[in-house]
């Protein structure tokens, strides 16, 4: 039984820099391989609509006729399923997690 | 005899930001009886299988709970693989084991923090979560997600851990282990912590069994039952002995979780040493037809999935019984006869996760 | 097979007696669940002793099914029994802690035996279409 077992740890941390950062002034360090925003290289896309059909949250809407590729960022769960199934490998999950938004909009490419 | 009063606890309560409601019948400062009610956020996820196909449903299963998300996905995948008689590659099994244990470490650290918060030890809470943050970084680097791993799929794993990452992971784990020793030392030996936990909410061995307790709640009462002994994933090839204590009180439950932290680190080391090279997934063809009760050990205890497929791409029935659901009756038993001031501590000792309880 | 699972057919009338036998052998209750199979409900009562899994099964009609409560043997069954009575409309007789249909707050009564999503709940539309 010890009284105030934590004293050493508390003393040590009194003289250390805080581990928290002052977000948003200092952006978070993103570790490689993190699944963030979905990015599309639209010039390589052949509008096959496979990603549209497979997306589990119906976040994508690909128009074959008008050659439009649209995404609802608020629906996307960054699962990466579309990245796996795309035949042209033109989809990519970037480490960037995007900025906050106040409107519900589709982003069109 | 004092006058009886009914005090409502929750669904919004400072100690636990989760919607459980308990009616506490108190006499002076003693709780005589507790009547739980849950069901504020029933989401009906079990019926979503009729809309989503069985491969996509992994993403839903992972989102049943935000803390044991990976193990939910793993349980689901194992169930489907068992029905479809898929033999997944050995490397995938090891990967699942490593991620499963990482998620156990992060969940137990989260719990230790919340527990410290419940008995009013704020700095201990902060430090537990600081260490947890380092574990989350390990998870993010290897799977891409911090709490929703998304790295398990029917037929194997979706990502691989490269040898360099593995070396780095083991090195980081050493740092984390050292920090965990400091924190666990406070939980196990500090007099004020012991004063709040020892002898509070005792559940006897017989009660634990008849009330259907699972996980650390069961093991703290002297029953060394752990679903990892079923040898799913790679546990058959690892050296593993469930941890149990005989106290049956809050201190025992805390001690079981503390010891499991280091056990998980050890299991990850063993798995990293033994992991074979090779494929990480097999191709899935066909649809599941049959039924299986899939049981896996989560940080909070045993989770049971009942999966029934009828040969179409949508399952007939998916049923999840999460560990907290099984731990509600033991909680009711603990609350009867306790001091009113101990209620927050007792509610937290079962590691409640109400949102996954209600699916 | 990672897990040997024994499934035993019982009758609702003998359920309590059979359960008591397992209880005396030291089994613990794992879960109770109902599954809708067309016009019938399949009831599953699962027990476990040292990771030996035993499951009792019987069928009930979809509407108006009645089962005896096993809370007399395993008190912890009250959560599961309230759950099946709320979601499936199965009448449980003699539940020691009966919430009388208030265990879960659901928008409709007995959602798990309804056929399809009612028209009042719109199906999720394709983004951009709405
Ligand atoms: S799957 Fe790839 S190629 Fe096909 S529409 Fe989507 S992004 Fe374009
Ligand atoms: S990452 Fe997942 S949710 Fe997002 S668009 Fe691709 S498939 Fe859909």
Coordinates of C-alpha atoms and ligand atoms in Angstrom, one line a residue:
Chain A
X1 CA 0.0 0.0 0.0
X2 CA 1.5 3.3 -1.0
X3 CA 0.2 6.8 -0.6
X4 CA 0.0 8.8 -3.8
X5 CA 1.7 6.3 -6.0
X6 CA 1.6 8.7 -8.9
X7 CA 3.9 11.4 -7.5
X8 CA 6.9 10.5 -9.6
X9 CA 4.9 10.5 -12.8
X10 CA 3.2 13.8 -12.0
X11 CA 6.5 15.4 -11.1
X12 CA 8.1 14.2 -14.3
X13 CA 5.3 15.5 -16.4
X14 CA 5.4 18.9 -14.8
X15 CA 8.5 19.7 -16.7
X16 CA 7.6 18.2 -20.0
X17 CA 6.0 19.7 -23.1
X18 CA 2.3 19.0 -23.4
X19 CA 1.4 16.1 -25.7
X20 CA -1.6 17.8 -27.1
X21 CA -1.3 20.2 -30.1
X22 CA -3.1 23.5 -30.6
X23 CA -5.3 22.3 -33.4
X24 CA -6.4 23.9 -35.8
X25 CA -3.4 26.2 -35.8
X26 CA -1.0 23.3 -35.8
X27 CA -2.4 20.6 -38.1
X28 CA -2.2 17.0 -37.0
X29 CA 0.7 14.9 -38.2
X30 CA -0.8 12.4 -40.5
X31 CA 0.7 9.0 -40.5
X32 CA 1.3 7.3 -43.9
X33 CA -1.3 4.8 -44.9
X34 CA -4.1 6.5 -43.1
X35 CA -7.4 6.2 -44.8
X36 CA -8.8 9.7 -45.4
X37 CA -10.4 11.5 -48.3
X38 CA -11.1 9.7 -51.5
X39 CA -9.3 11.1 -54.5
X40 CA -10.0 10.3 -58.2
X41 CA -7.7 10.7 -61.1
X42 CA -10.5 11.7 -63.4
X43 CA -8.5 11.6 -66.6
X44 CA -8.0 7.8 -66.2
X45 CA -11.5 7.0 -65.2
X46 CA -13.5 5.1 -67.9
X47 CA -16.9 5.6 -66.2
X48 CA -17.5 1.9 -65.8
X49 CA -19.7 2.6 -62.7
X50 CA -18.3 -0.4 -60.8
X51 CA -17.3 1.8 -57.9
X52 CA -20.8 3.3 -57.9
X53 CA -22.4 -0.2 -57.7
X54 CA -20.1 -1.5 -55.0
X55 CA -19.9 1.4 -52.6
X56 CA -21.6 0.2 -49.4
X57 CA -22.9 3.6 -48.5
X58 CA -24.1 4.7 -52.0
X59 CA -21.8 7.7 -51.7
X60 CA -20.8 7.6 -55.4
X61 CA -22.8 8.5 -58.4
X62 CA -21.2 7.8 -61.7
X63 CA -23.0 8.9 -64.9
X64 CA -21.9 6.8 -67.8
X65 CA -23.6 8.9 -70.5
X66 CA -22.5 12.4 -69.4
X67 CA -19.1 11.2 -68.1
X68 CA -19.6 12.6 -64.6
X69 CA -18.2 11.2 -61.5
X70 CA -19.7 12.5 -58.3
X71 CA -19.2 11.9 -54.6
X72 CA -21.1 12.7 -51.5
X73 CA -18.3 13.4 -49.0
X74 CA -20.6 13.1 -46.0
X75 CA -21.7 9.6 -46.9
X76 CA -18.3 8.2 -47.7
X77 CA -16.9 6.2 -44.8
X78 CA -13.4 6.0 -46.3
X79 CA -13.6 2.2 -46.4
X80 CA -11.6 1.8 -49.6
X81 CA -13.8 -0.8 -51.2
X82 CA -14.1 1.3 -54.4
X83 CA -10.3 1.6 -54.5
X84 CA -10.0 -2.2 -54.5
X85 CA -12.6 -2.8 -57.2
X86 CA -11.7 0.0 -59.7
X87 CA -10.3 -1.7 -62.8
X88 CA -8.2 1.3 -63.8
X89 CA -6.8 1.9 -60.3
X90 CA -7.6 5.6 -60.6
X91 CA -9.1 5.9 -57.1
X92 CA -6.9 6.6 -54.1
X93 CA -7.5 7.2 -50.4
X94 CA -5.3 10.1 -49.3
X95 CA -4.1 10.6 -45.8
X96 CA -5.7 14.0 -45.7
X97 CA -8.9 14.0 -43.7
X98 CA -10.5 17.1 -45.3
X99 CA -11.9 20.2 -43.8
X100 CA -15.2 20.6 -41.9
X101 CA -18.2 21.5 -44.0
X102 CA -21.5 23.1 -43.3
X103 CA -23.5 22.1 -46.4
X104 CA -24.4 18.8 -47.9
X105 CA -23.2 18.9 -51.4
X106 CA -22.1 16.5 -54.1
X107 CA -18.6 17.1 -55.4
X108 CA -18.5 16.6 -59.2
X109 CA -15.5 15.7 -61.3
Chain B
X1 CA -35.8 2.0 8.7
X2 CA -35.5 5.0 6.5
X3 CA -37.7 6.2 3.9
X4 CA -37.4 4.7 0.4
X5 CA -36.7 7.0 -2.5
X6 CA -36.3 6.3 -6.2
X7 CA -33.3 8.0 -7.8
X8 CA -33.0 7.9 -11.5
X9 CA -29.5 7.3 -12.9
X10 CA -29.0 8.2 -16.6
X11 CA -29.7 8.1 -19.5
X12 CA -27.7 11.3 -19.3
X13 CA -25.2 11.2 -16.5
X14 CA -21.9 12.9 -16.0
X15 CA -20.0 9.7 -15.3
X16 CA -21.1 7.8 -18.3
X17 CA -22.1 9.4 -21.6
X18 CA -24.0 6.4 -22.7
X19 CA -27.8 6.0 -22.6
X20 CA -28.4 3.5 -19.8
X21 CA -31.1 4.3 -17.3
X22 CA -31.2 2.7 -13.9
X23 CA -33.9 3.3 -11.3
X24 CA -32.2 3.2 -7.9
X25 CA -34.4 2.5 -4.9
X26 CA -32.4 3.9 -2.0
X27 CA -32.9 3.9 1.7
X28 CA -30.7 6.5 3.3
X29 CA -27.5 6.0 1.5
X30 CA -28.0 2.3 0.6
X31 CA -29.3 1.1 -2.7
X32 CA -31.9 -1.5 -2.1
X33 CA -32.8 -2.4 -5.6
X34 CA -31.9 -1.4 -9.1
X35 CA -34.0 -1.7 -12.2
X36 CA -32.2 -1.2 -15.5
X37 CA -33.7 0.0 -18.7
X38 CA -32.0 0.2 -22.0
X39 CA -33.4 0.6 -25.4
X40 CA -33.1 4.3 -26.0
X41 CA -31.1 3.9 -29.2
X42 CA -32.2 0.6 -30.7
X43 CA -30.9 0.9 -34.3
X44 CA -32.2 -2.3 -35.7
X45 CA -28.9 -3.2 -37.3
X46 CA -29.7 -6.8 -37.2
X47 CA -32.4 -6.4 -39.9
X48 CA -30.1 -4.5 -42.2
X49 CA -28.7 -7.8 -43.5
X50 CA -31.8 -8.0 -45.6
X51 CA -30.6 -4.9 -47.5
X52 CA -26.9 -5.3 -47.6
X53 CA -25.1 -8.2 -49.2
X54 CA -23.0 -10.5 -47.0
X55 CA -19.7 -9.1 -48.1
X56 CA -20.7 -5.5 -47.6
X57 CA -22.2 -6.2 -44.2
X58 CA -18.7 -6.4 -42.6
X59 CA -18.7 -2.6 -42.7
X60 CA -21.9 -2.5 -40.7
X61 CA -20.7 -5.2 -38.3
X62 CA -17.6 -3.1 -37.6
X63 CA -19.7 -0.2 -36.8
X64 CA -21.8 -1.9 -34.2
X65 CA -19.3 -0.7 -31.6
X66 CA -16.8 2.0 -31.8
X67 CA -14.3 0.4 -29.5
X68 CA -14.2 -3.3 -30.3
X69 CA -14.9 -2.5 -33.9
X70 CA -12.2 -4.8 -35.3
X71 CA -13.3 -7.8 -33.3
X72 CA -16.9 -7.3 -34.4
X73 CA -15.8 -7.5 -38.0
X74 CA -13.6 -10.5 -37.2
X75 CA -16.5 -12.3 -35.5
X76 CA -18.7 -11.7 -38.5
X77 CA -16.1 -12.8 -41.0
X78 CA -15.3 -16.0 -39.0
X79 CA -18.9 -16.9 -38.9
X80 CA -19.4 -16.5 -42.7
X81 CA -16.1 -18.4 -43.3
X82 CA -17.3 -21.2 -41.1
X83 CA -20.6 -21.5 -43.0
X84 CA -18.9 -21.3 -46.4
X85 CA -16.1 -23.7 -45.3
X86 CA -13.5 -21.2 -46.3
X87 CA -10.0 -21.9 -45.1
X88 CA -8.3 -18.5 -44.8
X89 CA -4.5 -18.1 -45.1
X90 CA -2.5 -18.6 -42.0
X91 CA -1.0 -15.1 -42.4
X92 CA -4.4 -13.5 -42.3
X93 CA -5.1 -15.4 -39.1
X94 CA -2.0 -13.9 -37.5
X95 CA -2.8 -10.5 -38.7
X96 CA -6.3 -10.7 -37.2
X97 CA -4.8 -11.8 -33.9
X98 CA -2.4 -8.9 -33.8
X99 CA -5.0 -6.4 -34.6
X100 CA -7.5 -8.0 -32.2
X101 CA -4.9 -7.7 -29.4
X102 CA -4.1 -4.1 -30.3
X103 CA -7.7 -3.3 -30.0
X104 CA -7.9 -5.1 -26.6
X105 CA -5.0 -2.9 -25.4
X106 CA -6.7 0.3 -26.6
X107 CA -10.0 -0.7 -25.1
X108 CA -8.6 -1.6 -21.7
X109 CA -6.6 1.6 -21.6
X110 CA -9.8 3.5 -22.4
X111 CA -11.6 1.7 -19.7
X112 CA -8.8 2.4 -17.1
X113 CA -9.1 6.0 -18.0
X114 CA -12.8 6.1 -17.6
X115 CA -12.6 4.2 -14.3
X116 CA -10.1 6.7 -13.0
X117 CA -12.5 9.4 -14.1
X118 CA -15.4 7.7 -12.3
X119 CA -13.6 7.7 -8.9
X120 CA -12.3 11.2 -9.5
X121 CA -8.7 10.7 -10.3
X122 CA -8.4 13.1 -13.2
X123 CA -4.7 13.0 -13.8
X124 CA -4.7 9.2 -14.0
X125 CA -7.5 9.4 -16.5
X126 CA -5.4 11.8 -18.7
X127 CA -2.3 9.7 -18.5
X128 CA -4.2 6.5 -19.4
X129 CA -5.6 8.2 -22.5
X130 CA -2.2 9.6 -23.4
X131 CA -0.8 6.1 -23.6
X132 CA -3.9 4.9 -25.5
X133 CA -3.2 7.6 -28.1
X134 CA 0.1 5.9 -28.8
X135 CA -1.7 2.6 -29.3
X136 CA -4.1 4.3 -31.7
X137 CA -1.2 5.6 -33.7
X138 CA 0.1 2.0 -34.1
X139 CA -3.4 1.0 -35.3
X140 CA -3.6 3.9 -37.7
X141 CA -0.2 3.1 -39.2
X142 CA -1.0 -0.5 -39.8
X143 CA -4.7 -0.5 -40.8
X144 CA -5.4 3.1 -41.9
X145 CA -8.1 3.8 -39.3
X146 CA -7.9 4.8 -35.7
X147 CA -11.0 3.2 -34.3
X148 CA -12.7 1.6 -37.3
X149 CA -9.9 -0.6 -38.6
X150 CA -11.7 -1.7 -41.7
X151 CA -9.0 -4.3 -42.3
X152 CA -10.9 -7.5 -42.0
X153 CA -12.9 -9.0 -44.8
X154 CA -14.6 -12.2 -45.6
X155 CA -11.8 -14.5 -46.7
X156 CA -8.9 -12.9 -45.0
X157 CA -7.4 -9.4 -44.4
X158 CA -7.5 -6.3 -46.5
X159 CA -4.1 -5.0 -45.6
X160 CA -0.7 -6.5 -44.8
X161 CA 1.8 -5.4 -42.2
X162 CA 5.2 -5.1 -43.8
X163 CA 8.3 -6.4 -42.0
X164 CA 9.5 -2.8 -41.5
X165 CA 6.2 -1.9 -39.9
X166 CA 6.3 -5.0 -37.8
X167 CA 9.7 -4.0 -36.4
X168 CA 8.5 -0.5 -35.7
X169 CA 5.3 -1.8 -34.1
X170 CA 7.3 -4.0 -31.7
X171 CA 9.6 -1.2 -30.9
X172 CA 6.8 1.2 -30.1
X173 CA 5.1 -1.5 -28.1
X174 CA 8.1 -1.6 -25.8
X175 CA 7.7 2.1 -25.1
X176 CA 3.9 1.7 -24.5
X177 CA 4.5 -1.3 -22.2
X178 CA 6.9 0.7 -20.1
X179 CA 4.3 3.5 -19.8
X180 CA 1.6 1.0 -19.0
X181 CA 3.6 -0.4 -16.1
X182 CA 3.7 3.1 -14.6
X183 CA -0.1 3.5 -14.9
X184 CA -1.0 0.0 -13.8
X185 CA 1.3 0.4 -10.8
X186 CA -1.0 3.3 -9.7
X187 CA -4.2 1.3 -10.2
X188 CA -2.9 -1.7 -8.3
X189 CA -1.0 -0.1 -5.4
X190 CA -2.3 3.4 -4.7
X191 CA -4.1 3.5 -1.4
X192 CA -6.8 5.9 -2.5
X193 CA -7.6 3.8 -5.6
X194 CA -7.7 0.6 -3.4
X195 CA -9.9 2.4 -1.0
X196 CA -12.5 3.0 -3.7
X197 CA -12.3 -0.5 -5.3
X198 CA -11.6 -3.2 -2.7
X199 CA -14.6 -5.1 -1.6
X200 CA -17.0 -3.0 -3.7
X201 CA -19.6 -4.9 -5.7
X202 CA -18.5 -8.5 -4.9
X203 CA -19.9 -11.2 -7.2
X204 CA -19.3 -14.8 -6.0
X205 CA -18.3 -17.5 -8.4
X206 CA -21.7 -19.2 -8.3
X207 CA -23.5 -15.9 -9.0
X208 CA -21.2 -15.0 -11.9
X209 CA -22.0 -18.3 -13.6
X210 CA -25.8 -18.2 -12.9
X211 CA -26.1 -14.6 -13.9
X212 CA -24.3 -15.2 -17.2
X213 CA -21.4 -12.8 -16.7
X214 CA -18.8 -12.8 -19.4
X215 CA -15.3 -11.4 -19.9
X216 CA -13.3 -9.8 -17.1
X217 CA -16.5 -9.7 -14.9
X218 CA -16.6 -13.5 -15.0
X219 CA -12.8 -14.0 -14.7
X220 CA -12.5 -11.7 -11.7
X221 CA -14.9 -14.1 -9.9
X222 CA -12.6 -17.0 -10.2
X223 CA -13.8 -18.6 -13.5
X224 CA -10.9 -18.8 -16.0
X225 CA -13.2 -18.8 -19.0
X226 CA -12.0 -17.0 -22.1
X227 CA -13.3 -17.6 -25.6
X228 CA -9.7 -17.3 -26.9
X229 CA -9.3 -20.8 -25.7
X230 CA -11.6 -21.8 -28.6
X231 CA -8.4 -21.4 -30.6
X232 CA -9.9 -19.2 -33.3
X233 CA -7.6 -17.1 -35.5
X234 CA -4.0 -17.9 -34.4
X235 CA -4.6 -18.5 -30.8
X236 CA -4.2 -22.3 -31.2
X237 CA -0.5 -21.7 -32.0
X238 CA 0.2 -19.2 -29.3
X239 CA 1.0 -19.7 -25.7
X240 CA -2.0 -18.5 -23.9
X241 CA -3.5 -18.9 -20.4
X242 CA -6.6 -16.9 -19.3
X243 CA -6.1 -14.5 -16.4
X244 CA -8.4 -14.9 -13.5
X245 CA -8.7 -13.5 -10.0
X246 CA -10.6 -14.7 -7.0
X247 CA -11.7 -11.5 -5.3
X248 CA -14.8 -10.9 -7.4
X249 CA -14.9 -7.2 -6.5
X250 CA -14.2 -4.1 -8.5
X251 CA -10.5 -4.3 -7.7
X252 CA -10.4 -7.8 -9.1
X253 CA -12.0 -6.7 -12.3
X254 CA -9.6 -3.9 -12.6
X255 CA -6.7 -6.2 -11.9
X256 CA -7.8 -8.7 -14.6
X257 CA -7.9 -5.9 -17.2
X258 CA -4.5 -4.6 -16.1
X259 CA -3.0 -8.0 -16.4
X260 CA -4.6 -8.5 -19.8
X261 CA -2.9 -5.4 -21.1
X262 CA 0.5 -7.1 -20.7
X263 CA -0.8 -10.5 -21.8
X264 CA -1.9 -8.8 -25.1
X265 CA 1.5 -7.3 -25.6
X266 CA 3.0 -10.7 -25.1
X267 CA 0.6 -12.3 -27.5
X268 CA 1.4 -9.7 -30.2
X269 CA 5.1 -10.4 -29.7
X270 CA 4.5 -14.2 -30.0
X271 CA 2.4 -13.6 -33.1
X272 CA 5.0 -11.3 -34.7
X273 CA 7.7 -13.9 -34.1
X274 CA 5.6 -16.7 -35.6
X275 CA 3.8 -15.0 -38.5
X276 CA 4.3 -16.9 -41.7
X277 CA 4.7 -15.3 -45.1
X278 CA 2.2 -15.7 -47.8
X279 CA -1.2 -14.7 -49.1
X280 CA -3.4 -12.6 -46.9
X281 CA -6.8 -13.4 -48.5
X282 CA -8.6 -16.0 -50.5
X283 CA -11.2 -15.4 -53.1
X284 CA -14.8 -15.7 -52.0
X285 CA -17.1 -17.4 -54.4
X286 CA -20.7 -18.5 -53.8
X287 CA -23.1 -17.5 -51.1
X288 CA -23.4 -18.7 -47.5
X289 CA -26.0 -21.4 -46.8
X290 CA -26.2 -22.7 -43.3
X291 CA -25.9 -21.5 -39.8
X292 CA -23.3 -20.9 -37.2
X293 CA -22.9 -19.4 -33.7
X294 CA -19.7 -17.4 -33.9
X295 CA -18.1 -16.7 -30.6
X296 CA -15.1 -14.5 -30.0
X297 CA -13.6 -12.8 -27.0
X298 CA -13.9 -9.1 -27.0
X299 CA -12.2 -6.8 -24.5
X300 CA -15.5 -6.7 -22.7
X301 CA -16.2 -10.4 -22.9
X302 CA -17.7 -13.0 -25.1
X303 CA -19.6 -11.9 -28.2
X304 CA -22.0 -14.2 -29.9
X305 CA -23.2 -13.9 -33.5
X306 CA -25.9 -16.1 -34.8
X307 CA -25.6 -16.1 -38.6
X308 CA -28.0 -17.9 -40.8
X309 CA -27.8 -17.8 -44.6
X310 CA -30.1 -19.4 -47.1
X311 CA -28.0 -19.4 -50.2
X312 CA -28.8 -15.9 -51.4
X313 CA -26.5 -13.0 -51.1
X314 CA -28.5 -11.6 -48.3
X315 CA -28.5 -13.4 -45.0
X316 CA -31.7 -14.6 -43.3
X317 CA -30.7 -13.7 -39.8
X318 CA -27.9 -11.9 -38.2
X319 CA -28.0 -11.7 -34.4
X320 CA -25.4 -10.1 -32.2
X321 CA -25.3 -10.6 -28.5
X322 CA -22.7 -8.2 -27.2
X323 CA -20.9 -8.7 -23.9
X324 CA -22.5 -5.7 -22.2
X325 CA -25.9 -7.2 -22.8
X326 CA -24.8 -10.3 -20.8
X327 CA -23.2 -8.2 -18.1
X328 CA -26.4 -6.2 -17.3
X329 CA -27.8 -8.8 -14.9
X330 CA -24.6 -9.1 -12.9
X331 CA -24.6 -5.3 -12.7
X332 CA -28.1 -5.3 -11.3
X333 CA -27.0 -7.8 -8.7
X334 CA -23.9 -5.7 -7.7
X335 CA -26.0 -2.6 -7.3
X336 CA -28.4 -4.2 -4.8
X337 CA -27.0 -3.3 -1.4
X338 CA -24.2 -0.9 -2.4
X339 CA -23.6 2.6 -1.3
X340 CA -25.1 5.3 -3.5
X341 CA -21.7 6.9 -4.0
X342 CA -20.3 3.6 -5.4
X343 CA -22.9 3.4 -8.2
X344 CA -20.8 5.1 -10.8
X345 CA -17.8 2.9 -10.0
X346 CA -19.9 -0.2 -10.2
X347 CA -21.6 0.8 -13.5
X348 CA -18.2 1.3 -15.0
X349 CA -16.6 -2.0 -13.7
X350 CA -18.6 -4.0 -16.2
X351 CA -17.1 -1.8 -18.9
X352 CA -20.5 -0.8 -20.3
X353 CA -20.9 -0.1 -24.0
X354 CA -24.6 0.6 -24.3
X355 CA -24.5 1.5 -27.9
X356 CA -23.3 -1.9 -29.0
X357 CA -25.7 -3.5 -26.6
X358 CA -28.6 -2.1 -28.5
X359 CA -27.3 -2.6 -32.0
Chain C
X1 CA -14.8 -26.3 -37.3
X2 CA -13.4 -24.1 -34.5
X3 CA -16.4 -24.8 -32.2
X4 CA -18.4 -27.9 -31.7
X5 CA -22.1 -26.9 -31.5
X6 CA -24.7 -29.3 -30.4
X7 CA -28.2 -28.4 -31.4
X8 CA -31.0 -30.3 -29.5
X9 CA -34.7 -30.1 -30.4
X10 CA -36.9 -29.6 -27.4
X11 CA -40.6 -28.8 -26.8
X12 CA -41.7 -25.5 -25.3
X13 CA -43.4 -27.5 -22.6
X14 CA -40.2 -29.3 -21.5
X15 CA -37.9 -26.2 -21.9
X16 CA -37.8 -25.2 -18.3
X17 CA -37.2 -28.8 -17.1
X18 CA -34.4 -29.3 -19.6
X19 CA -32.9 -25.9 -18.8
X20 CA -32.9 -26.8 -15.1
X21 CA -30.9 -30.0 -15.8
X22 CA -28.2 -27.9 -17.6
X23 CA -28.2 -25.4 -14.8
X24 CA -27.5 -28.1 -12.3
X25 CA -24.6 -29.3 -14.3
X26 CA -23.1 -25.9 -14.1
X27 CA -23.9 -24.5 -17.5
X28 CA -24.3 -20.8 -18.0
X29 CA -26.8 -19.1 -20.3
X30 CA -25.2 -17.7 -23.4
X31 CA -28.1 -16.2 -25.3
X32 CA -31.6 -16.5 -26.4
X33 CA -32.6 -15.5 -29.8
X34 CA -35.5 -15.8 -32.3
X35 CA -35.2 -16.1 -36.0
X36 CA -38.0 -15.5 -38.4
X37 CA -38.4 -18.3 -41.0
X38 CA -41.4 -17.3 -43.2
X39 CA -44.4 -17.9 -41.1
X40 CA -42.6 -19.5 -38.2
X41 CA -40.2 -18.3 -35.5
X42 CA -37.2 -20.4 -34.6
X43 CA -36.2 -20.1 -31.0
X44 CA -32.7 -20.7 -29.8
X45 CA -31.5 -21.1 -26.3
X46 CA -27.8 -21.4 -26.0
X47 CA -25.8 -22.6 -23.0
X48 CA -22.1 -23.1 -22.4
X49 CA -20.0 -25.1 -19.9
X50 CA -16.2 -24.7 -20.3
X51 CA -16.7 -23.7 -23.9
X52 CA -18.9 -26.7 -24.7
X53 CA -21.8 -25.2 -26.6
X54 CA -25.3 -26.6 -26.3
X55 CA -28.3 -25.1 -28.1
X56 CA -32.0 -25.8 -27.5
X57 CA -34.3 -25.2 -30.5
X58 CA -38.0 -25.3 -31.2
X59 CA -40.4 -23.6 -33.6
X60 CA -43.3 -21.3 -32.8
X61 CA -45.9 -19.8 -35.0
X62 CA -45.1 -16.2 -36.2
X63 CA -48.0 -14.6 -34.5
X64 CA -49.2 -15.4 -31.0
X65 CA -46.4 -17.6 -29.9
X66 CA -46.1 -18.3 -26.2
X67 CA -43.1 -19.6 -24.3
X68 CA -42.6 -20.3 -20.6
X69 CA -40.0 -18.0 -19.0
X70 CA -36.7 -19.6 -17.8
X71 CA -36.0 -16.7 -15.4
X72 CA -36.8 -19.1 -12.5
X73 CA -33.7 -21.1 -13.5
X74 CA -31.5 -18.4 -14.9
X75 CA -32.5 -14.9 -13.7
X76 CA -30.3 -13.3 -16.3
X77 CA -32.7 -14.5 -19.0
X78 CA -35.0 -11.6 -18.3
X79 CA -33.0 -9.3 -20.8
X80 CA -33.3 -11.8 -23.6
X81 CA -36.9 -12.6 -22.9
X82 CA -37.9 -8.9 -22.9
X83 CA -36.0 -8.5 -26.1
X84 CA -37.8 -11.3 -28.0
X85 CA -41.1 -10.1 -26.6
X86 CA -40.5 -6.6 -27.8
X87 CA -39.0 -7.3 -31.2
X88 CA -40.8 -10.5 -32.2
X89 CA -44.0 -10.3 -30.2
X90 CA -43.5 -13.6 -28.5
X91 CA -45.4 -13.8 -25.2
X92 CA -43.2 -14.9 -22.4
X93 CA -45.1 -16.3 -19.4
X94 CA -43.8 -15.7 -16.0
X95 CA -40.9 -13.4 -16.7
X96 CA -39.4 -12.4 -13.3
X97 CA -38.7 -8.8 -14.5
X98 CA -41.2 -8.0 -17.2
X99 CA -40.9 -4.6 -18.9
X100 CA -44.2 -5.2 -20.6
X101 CA -43.0 -4.1 -24.0
X102 CA -41.0 -1.2 -22.8
X103 CA -37.5 -2.7 -22.9
X104 CA -36.7 -1.3 -26.3
X105 CA -38.1 2.0 -27.7
X106 CA -39.1 1.2 -31.2
X107 CA -41.0 3.2 -33.8
X108 CA -43.4 0.4 -34.5
X109 CA -44.5 -2.7 -32.5
X110 CA -42.6 -5.9 -33.0
X111 CA -40.4 -4.7 -35.9
X112 CA -38.6 -8.0 -36.5
X113 CA -41.7 -9.8 -37.7
X114 CA -42.9 -7.1 -40.0
X115 CA -42.6 -7.9 -43.7
X116 CA -41.0 -4.9 -45.3
X117 CA -40.2 -1.4 -44.4
X118 CA -43.5 0.5 -44.2
X119 CA -44.1 3.2 -46.8
X120 CA -43.8 6.0 -44.2
X121 CA -40.1 5.3 -44.0
X122 CA -38.6 6.4 -47.4
X123 CA -36.0 4.2 -48.9
X124 CA -32.6 5.9 -49.0
X125 CA -32.5 7.6 -52.4
X126 CA -29.4 7.8 -54.6
X127 CA -27.5 10.9 -53.7
X128 CA -28.2 13.9 -55.8
X129 CA -31.5 12.4 -57.0
X130 CA -33.6 13.8 -54.1
Ligands
LIG1 S1 -14.5 2.1 -60.9 FE1 -12.7 3.4 -61.4 S2 -12.8 3.5 -63.7 FE2 -14.8 2.7 -63.0 S3 -16.1 4.6 -62.7 FE3 -15.2 4.2 -60.8 S4 -13.4 5.4 -60.7 FE4 -14.0 5.3 -62.9
LIG2 S1 -14.3 4.8 -49.8 FE1 -16.0 3.4 -49.4 S2 -17.7 4.7 -48.8 FE2 -16.1 6.0 -49.8 S3 -16.8 6.1 -51.9 FE3 -15.3 4.4 -51.7 S4 -16.6 2.6 -51.4 FE4 -17.9 4.4 -51.0

